[in-house]
Amino acid sequence: QVQLVESGGGLVQVGGSLRLSCAASGRTFSSYSMGWFRQAPGKEREFVAAISYSGGRTYYADSMKGRFTISRDNAKNTVYLEMNSLNPEDTAVYYCAADVTWSRVTMTSGRMLYWGKGTLVTVSP
């Protein structure tokens, strides 16, 4: 099992940037593919990005491509989400998740095995 704790959320102005972190503990971090998801007020949770075990492969939701970058540091047991050109529609609780498989179906359907509790990102106009 793995425990996930997100950090780095907060209030940012339109056009600004923010980097989220997700620290993992438990089993070997490199055994998990990692993903970021978000849930805006009144909306369903949606997939943002994912990264494979060693970081060699990444996958993004179409609306995030070019603005968001996912990365990981297996030595630090941490996955990151760099977010640029933020707009009010990016306001949401951002969650990281882990899974033992690398499956686009698993990612996009939100069926990852382990989840953090989320960190709130608010983009002000």
PDB file of N, CA and C in Angstrom, residues 27-79:
ATOM      1  N   ARG A  27       5.223   1.301  -0.063  1.00  0.00           N
ATOM      2  CA  ARG A  27       5.988   0.439  -0.955  1.00  0.00           C
ATOM      3  C   ARG A  27       6.834   1.248  -1.921  1.00  0.00           C
ATOM      4  N   THR A  28       7.691   0.589  -2.628  1.00  0.00           N
ATOM      5  CA  THR A  28       8.623   1.228  -3.538  1.00  0.00           C
ATOM      6  C   THR A  28       7.896   2.133  -4.513  1.00  0.00           C
ATOM      7  N   PHE A  29       8.249   3.399  -4.484  1.00  0.00           N
ATOM      8  CA  PHE A  29       7.556   4.416  -5.268  1.00  0.00           C
ATOM      9  C   PHE A  29       7.631   4.107  -6.750  1.00  0.00           C
ATOM     10  N   SER A  30       8.766   3.626  -7.196  1.00  0.00           N
ATOM     11  CA  SER A  30       8.945   3.374  -8.625  1.00  0.00           C
ATOM     12  C   SER A  30       8.107   2.198  -9.124  1.00  0.00           C
ATOM     13  N   SER A  31       7.402   1.523  -8.246  1.00  0.00           N
ATOM     14  CA  SER A  31       6.507   0.436  -8.643  1.00  0.00           C
ATOM     15  C   SER A  31       5.155   0.945  -9.101  1.00  0.00           C
ATOM     16  N   TYR A  32       4.944   2.260  -8.978  1.00  0.00           N
ATOM     17  CA  TYR A  32       3.632   2.829  -9.272  1.00  0.00           C
ATOM     18  C   TYR A  32       3.693   3.823 -10.417  1.00  0.00           C
ATOM     19  N   SER A  33       2.715   3.723 -11.287  1.00  0.00           N
ATOM     20  CA  SER A  33       2.456   4.855 -12.169  1.00  0.00           C
ATOM     21  C   SER A  33       1.680   5.880 -11.346  1.00  0.00           C
ATOM     22  N   MET A  34       1.851   7.137 -11.679  1.00  0.00           N
ATOM     23  CA  MET A  34       1.257   8.210 -10.888  1.00  0.00           C
ATOM     24  C   MET A  34       0.405   9.103 -11.775  1.00  0.00           C
ATOM     25  N   GLY A  35      -0.629   9.636 -11.174  1.00  0.00           N
ATOM     26  CA  GLY A  35      -1.500  10.520 -11.937  1.00  0.00           C
ATOM     27  C   GLY A  35      -1.976  11.695 -11.109  1.00  0.00           C
ATOM     28  N   TRP A  36      -2.385  12.727 -11.821  1.00  0.00           N
ATOM     29  CA  TRP A  36      -3.033  13.882 -11.197  1.00  0.00           C
ATOM     30  C   TRP A  36      -4.456  13.987 -11.762  1.00  0.00           C
ATOM     31  N   PHE A  37      -5.374  14.299 -10.880  1.00  0.00           N
ATOM     32  CA  PHE A  37      -6.766  14.503 -11.226  1.00  0.00           C
ATOM     33  C   PHE A  37      -7.229  15.793 -10.559  1.00  0.00           C
ATOM     34  N   ARG A  38      -8.365  16.295 -10.993  1.00  0.00           N
ATOM     35  CA  ARG A  38      -8.909  17.468 -10.325  1.00  0.00           C
ATOM     36  C   ARG A  38     -10.423  17.417 -10.314  1.00  0.00           C
ATOM     37  N   GLN A  39     -10.982  18.099  -9.346  1.00  0.00           N
ATOM     38  CA  GLN A  39     -12.437  18.202  -9.249  1.00  0.00           C
ATOM     39  C   GLN A  39     -12.805  19.635  -8.924  1.00  0.00           C
ATOM     40  N   ALA A  40     -13.463  20.263  -9.864  1.00  0.00           N
ATOM     41  CA  ALA A  40     -13.923  21.638  -9.689  1.00  0.00           C
ATOM     42  C   ALA A  40     -15.265  21.623  -8.961  1.00  0.00           C
ATOM     43  N   PRO A  41     -15.628  22.724  -8.330  1.00  0.00           N
ATOM     44  CA  PRO A  41     -16.909  22.797  -7.615  1.00  0.00           C
ATOM     45  C   PRO A  41     -18.079  22.453  -8.520  1.00  0.00           C
ATOM     46  N   GLY A  42     -18.898  21.523  -8.077  1.00  0.00           N
ATOM     47  CA  GLY A  42     -20.081  21.159  -8.833  1.00  0.00           C
ATOM     48  C   GLY A  42     -19.829  20.297 -10.052  1.00  0.00           C
ATOM     49  N   LYS A  43     -18.588  19.851 -10.239  1.00  0.00           N
ATOM     50  CA  LYS A  43     -18.254  19.044 -11.413  1.00  0.00           C
ATOM     51  C   LYS A  43     -17.681  17.699 -10.991  1.00  0.00           C
ATOM     52  N   GLU A  44     -17.655  16.786 -11.942  1.00  0.00           N
ATOM     53  CA  GLU A  44     -17.060  15.491 -11.678  1.00  0.00           C
ATOM     54  C   GLU A  44     -15.534  15.585 -11.717  1.00  0.00           C
ATOM     55  N   ARG A  45     -14.925  14.631 -11.058  1.00  0.00           N
ATOM     56  CA  ARG A  45     -13.475  14.564 -11.081  1.00  0.00           C
ATOM     57  C   ARG A  45     -12.999  14.243 -12.497  1.00  0.00           C
ATOM     58  N   GLU A  46     -11.905  14.890 -12.918  1.00  0.00           N
ATOM     59  CA  GLU A  46     -11.392  14.648 -14.258  1.00  0.00           C
ATOM     60  C   GLU A  46      -9.898  14.356 -14.238  1.00  0.00           C
ATOM     61  N   PHE A  47      -9.481  13.597 -15.204  1.00  0.00           N
ATOM     62  CA  PHE A  47      -8.072  13.254 -15.362  1.00  0.00           C
ATOM     63  C   PHE A  47      -7.286  14.461 -15.854  1.00  0.00           C
ATOM     64  N   VAL A  48      -6.083  14.630 -15.313  1.00  0.00           N
ATOM     65  CA  VAL A  48      -5.223  15.742 -15.730  1.00  0.00           C
ATOM     66  C   VAL A  48      -3.989  15.213 -16.463  1.00  0.00           C
ATOM     67  N   ALA A  49      -3.226  14.359 -15.792  1.00  0.00           N
ATOM     68  CA  ALA A  49      -1.971  13.873 -16.382  1.00  0.00           C
ATOM     69  C   ALA A  49      -1.520  12.629 -15.642  1.00  0.00           C
ATOM     70  N   ALA A  50      -0.650  11.864 -16.305  1.00  0.00           N
ATOM     71  CA  ALA A  50      -0.100  10.668 -15.675  1.00  0.00           C
ATOM     72  C   ALA A  50       1.334  10.463 -16.126  1.00  0.00           C
ATOM     73  N   ILE A  51       2.073   9.730 -15.324  1.00  0.00           N
ATOM     74  CA  ILE A  51       3.477   9.460 -15.636  1.00  0.00           C
ATOM     75  C   ILE A  51       3.791   8.022 -15.253  1.00  0.00           C
ATOM     76  N   SER A  52       4.617   7.397 -16.076  1.00  0.00           N
ATOM     77  CA  SER A  52       4.933   5.982 -15.860  1.00  0.00           C
ATOM     78  C   SER A  52       5.947   5.794 -14.742  1.00  0.00           C
ATOM     79  N   TYR A  53       6.269   4.581 -14.454  1.00  0.00           N
ATOM     80  CA  TYR A  53       7.054   4.204 -13.280  1.00  0.00           C
ATOM     81  C   TYR A  53       8.408   4.923 -13.202  1.00  0.00           C
ATOM     82  N   SER A  54       9.116   4.951 -14.308  1.00  0.00           N
ATOM     83  CA  SER A  54      10.426   5.598 -14.309  1.00  0.00           C
ATOM     84  C   SER A  54      10.352   7.036 -14.806  1.00  0.00           C
ATOM     85  N   GLY A  55       9.186   7.435 -15.251  1.00  0.00           N
ATOM     86  CA  GLY A  55       9.017   8.781 -15.785  1.00  0.00           C
ATOM     87  C   GLY A  55       9.234   8.874 -17.271  1.00  0.00           C
ATOM     88  N   GLY A  56       9.472   7.754 -17.932  1.00  0.00           N
ATOM     89  CA  GLY A  56       9.764   7.786 -19.353  1.00  0.00           C
ATOM     90  C   GLY A  56       8.573   8.073 -20.245  1.00  0.00           C
ATOM     91  N   ARG A  57       7.394   7.841 -19.731  1.00  0.00           N
ATOM     92  CA  ARG A  57       6.184   8.111 -20.508  1.00  0.00           C
ATOM     93  C   ARG A  57       5.252   9.004 -19.721  1.00  0.00           C
ATOM     94  N   THR A  58       4.625   9.918 -20.440  1.00  0.00           N
ATOM     95  CA  THR A  58       3.630  10.788 -19.842  1.00  0.00           C
ATOM     96  C   THR A  58       2.389  10.811 -20.714  1.00  0.00           C
ATOM     97  N   TYR A  59       1.295  11.204 -20.091  1.00  0.00           N
ATOM     98  CA  TYR A  59       0.023  11.249 -20.809  1.00  0.00           C
ATOM     99  C   TYR A  59      -0.794  12.380 -20.209  1.00  0.00           C
ATOM    100  N   TYR A  60      -1.382  13.206 -21.075  1.00  0.00           N
ATOM    101  CA  TYR A  60      -2.121  14.377 -20.618  1.00  0.00           C
ATOM    102  C   TYR A  60      -3.529  14.387 -21.190  1.00  0.00           C
ATOM    103  N   ALA A  61      -4.434  14.954 -20.417  1.00  0.00           N
ATOM    104  CA  ALA A  61      -5.727  15.297 -20.984  1.00  0.00           C
ATOM    105  C   ALA A  61      -5.500  16.378 -22.033  1.00  0.00           C
ATOM    106  N   ASP A  62      -6.279  16.337 -23.090  1.00  0.00           N
ATOM    107  CA  ASP A  62      -6.053  17.255 -24.206  1.00  0.00           C
ATOM    108  C   ASP A  62      -6.066  18.718 -23.758  1.00  0.00           C
ATOM    109  N   SER A  63      -6.942  19.045 -22.834  1.00  0.00           N
ATOM    110  CA  SER A  63      -7.086  20.447 -22.421  1.00  0.00           C
ATOM    111  C   SER A  63      -5.909  20.937 -21.578  1.00  0.00           C
ATOM    112  N   MET A  64      -5.075  20.013 -21.107  1.00  0.00           N
ATOM    113  CA  MET A  64      -3.942  20.377 -20.252  1.00  0.00           C
ATOM    114  C   MET A  64      -2.623  20.439 -21.030  1.00  0.00           C
ATOM    115  N   LYS A  65      -2.607  19.864 -22.218  1.00  0.00           N
ATOM    116  CA  LYS A  65      -1.359  19.813 -22.976  1.00  0.00           C
ATOM    117  C   LYS A  65      -0.815  21.205 -23.227  1.00  0.00           C
ATOM    118  N   GLY A  66       0.474  21.359 -23.021  1.00  0.00           N
ATOM    119  CA  GLY A  66       1.132  22.628 -23.266  1.00  0.00           C
ATOM    120  C   GLY A  66       1.142  23.568 -22.072  1.00  0.00           C
ATOM    121  N   ARG A  67       0.233  23.374 -21.135  1.00  0.00           N
ATOM    122  CA  ARG A  67       0.202  24.242 -19.943  1.00  0.00           C
ATOM    123  C   ARG A  67       0.670  23.526 -18.691  1.00  0.00           C
ATOM    124  N   PHE A  68       0.391  22.229 -18.619  1.00  0.00           N
ATOM    125  CA  PHE A  68       0.736  21.449 -17.421  1.00  0.00           C
ATOM    126  C   PHE A  68       1.844  20.461 -17.757  1.00  0.00           C
ATOM    127  N   THR A  69       2.716  20.226 -16.803  1.00  0.00           N
ATOM    128  CA  THR A  69       3.796  19.256 -16.970  1.00  0.00           C
ATOM    129  C   THR A  69       3.873  18.374 -15.730  1.00  0.00           C
ATOM    130  N   ILE A  70       3.817  17.082 -15.943  1.00  0.00           N
ATOM    131  CA  ILE A  70       3.966  16.132 -14.853  1.00  0.00           C
ATOM    132  C   ILE A  70       5.384  15.588 -14.864  1.00  0.00           C
ATOM    133  N   SER A  71       5.933  15.407 -13.683  1.00  0.00           N
ATOM    134  CA  SER A  71       7.273  14.833 -13.558  1.00  0.00           C
ATOM    135  C   SER A  71       7.348  14.087 -12.235  1.00  0.00           C
ATOM    136  N   ARG A  72       8.417  13.327 -12.070  1.00  0.00           N
ATOM    137  CA  ARG A  72       8.581  12.593 -10.821  1.00  0.00           C
ATOM    138  C   ARG A  72      10.056  12.488 -10.489  1.00  0.00           C
ATOM    139  N   ASP A  73      10.325  12.348  -9.196  1.00  0.00           N
ATOM    140  CA  ASP A  73      11.668  12.126  -8.693  1.00  0.00           C
ATOM    141  C   ASP A  73      11.589  10.893  -7.802  1.00  0.00           C
ATOM    142  N   ASN A  74      11.990   9.771  -8.327  1.00  0.00           N
ATOM    143  CA  ASN A  74      11.857   8.529  -7.570  1.00  0.00           C
ATOM    144  C   ASN A  74      12.785   8.484  -6.352  1.00  0.00           C
ATOM    145  N   ALA A  75      13.867   9.227  -6.395  1.00  0.00           N
ATOM    146  CA  ALA A  75      14.760   9.279  -5.239  1.00  0.00           C
ATOM    147  C   ALA A  75      14.099  10.006  -4.074  1.00  0.00           C
ATOM    148  N   LYS A  76      13.166  10.902  -4.383  1.00  0.00           N
ATOM    149  CA  LYS A  76      12.464  11.664  -3.353  1.00  0.00           C
ATOM    150  C   LYS A  76      11.041  11.169  -3.121  1.00  0.00           C
ATOM    151  N   ASN A  77      10.654  10.112  -3.830  1.00  0.00           N
ATOM    152  CA  ASN A  77       9.296   9.568  -3.698  1.00  0.00           C
ATOM    153  C   ASN A  77       8.239  10.647  -3.920  1.00  0.00           C
ATOM    154  N   THR A  78       8.435  11.452  -4.940  1.00  0.00           N
ATOM    155  CA  THR A  78       7.562  12.599  -5.157  1.00  0.00           C
ATOM    156  C   THR A  78       7.215  12.737  -6.638  1.00  0.00           C
ATOM    157  N   VAL A  79       5.963  13.087  -6.878  1.00  0.00           N
ATOM    158  CA  VAL A  79       5.514  13.435  -8.216  1.00  0.00           C
ATOM    159  C   VAL A  79       5.054  14.888  -8.197  1.00  0.00           C
TER     160      VAL A  79
END
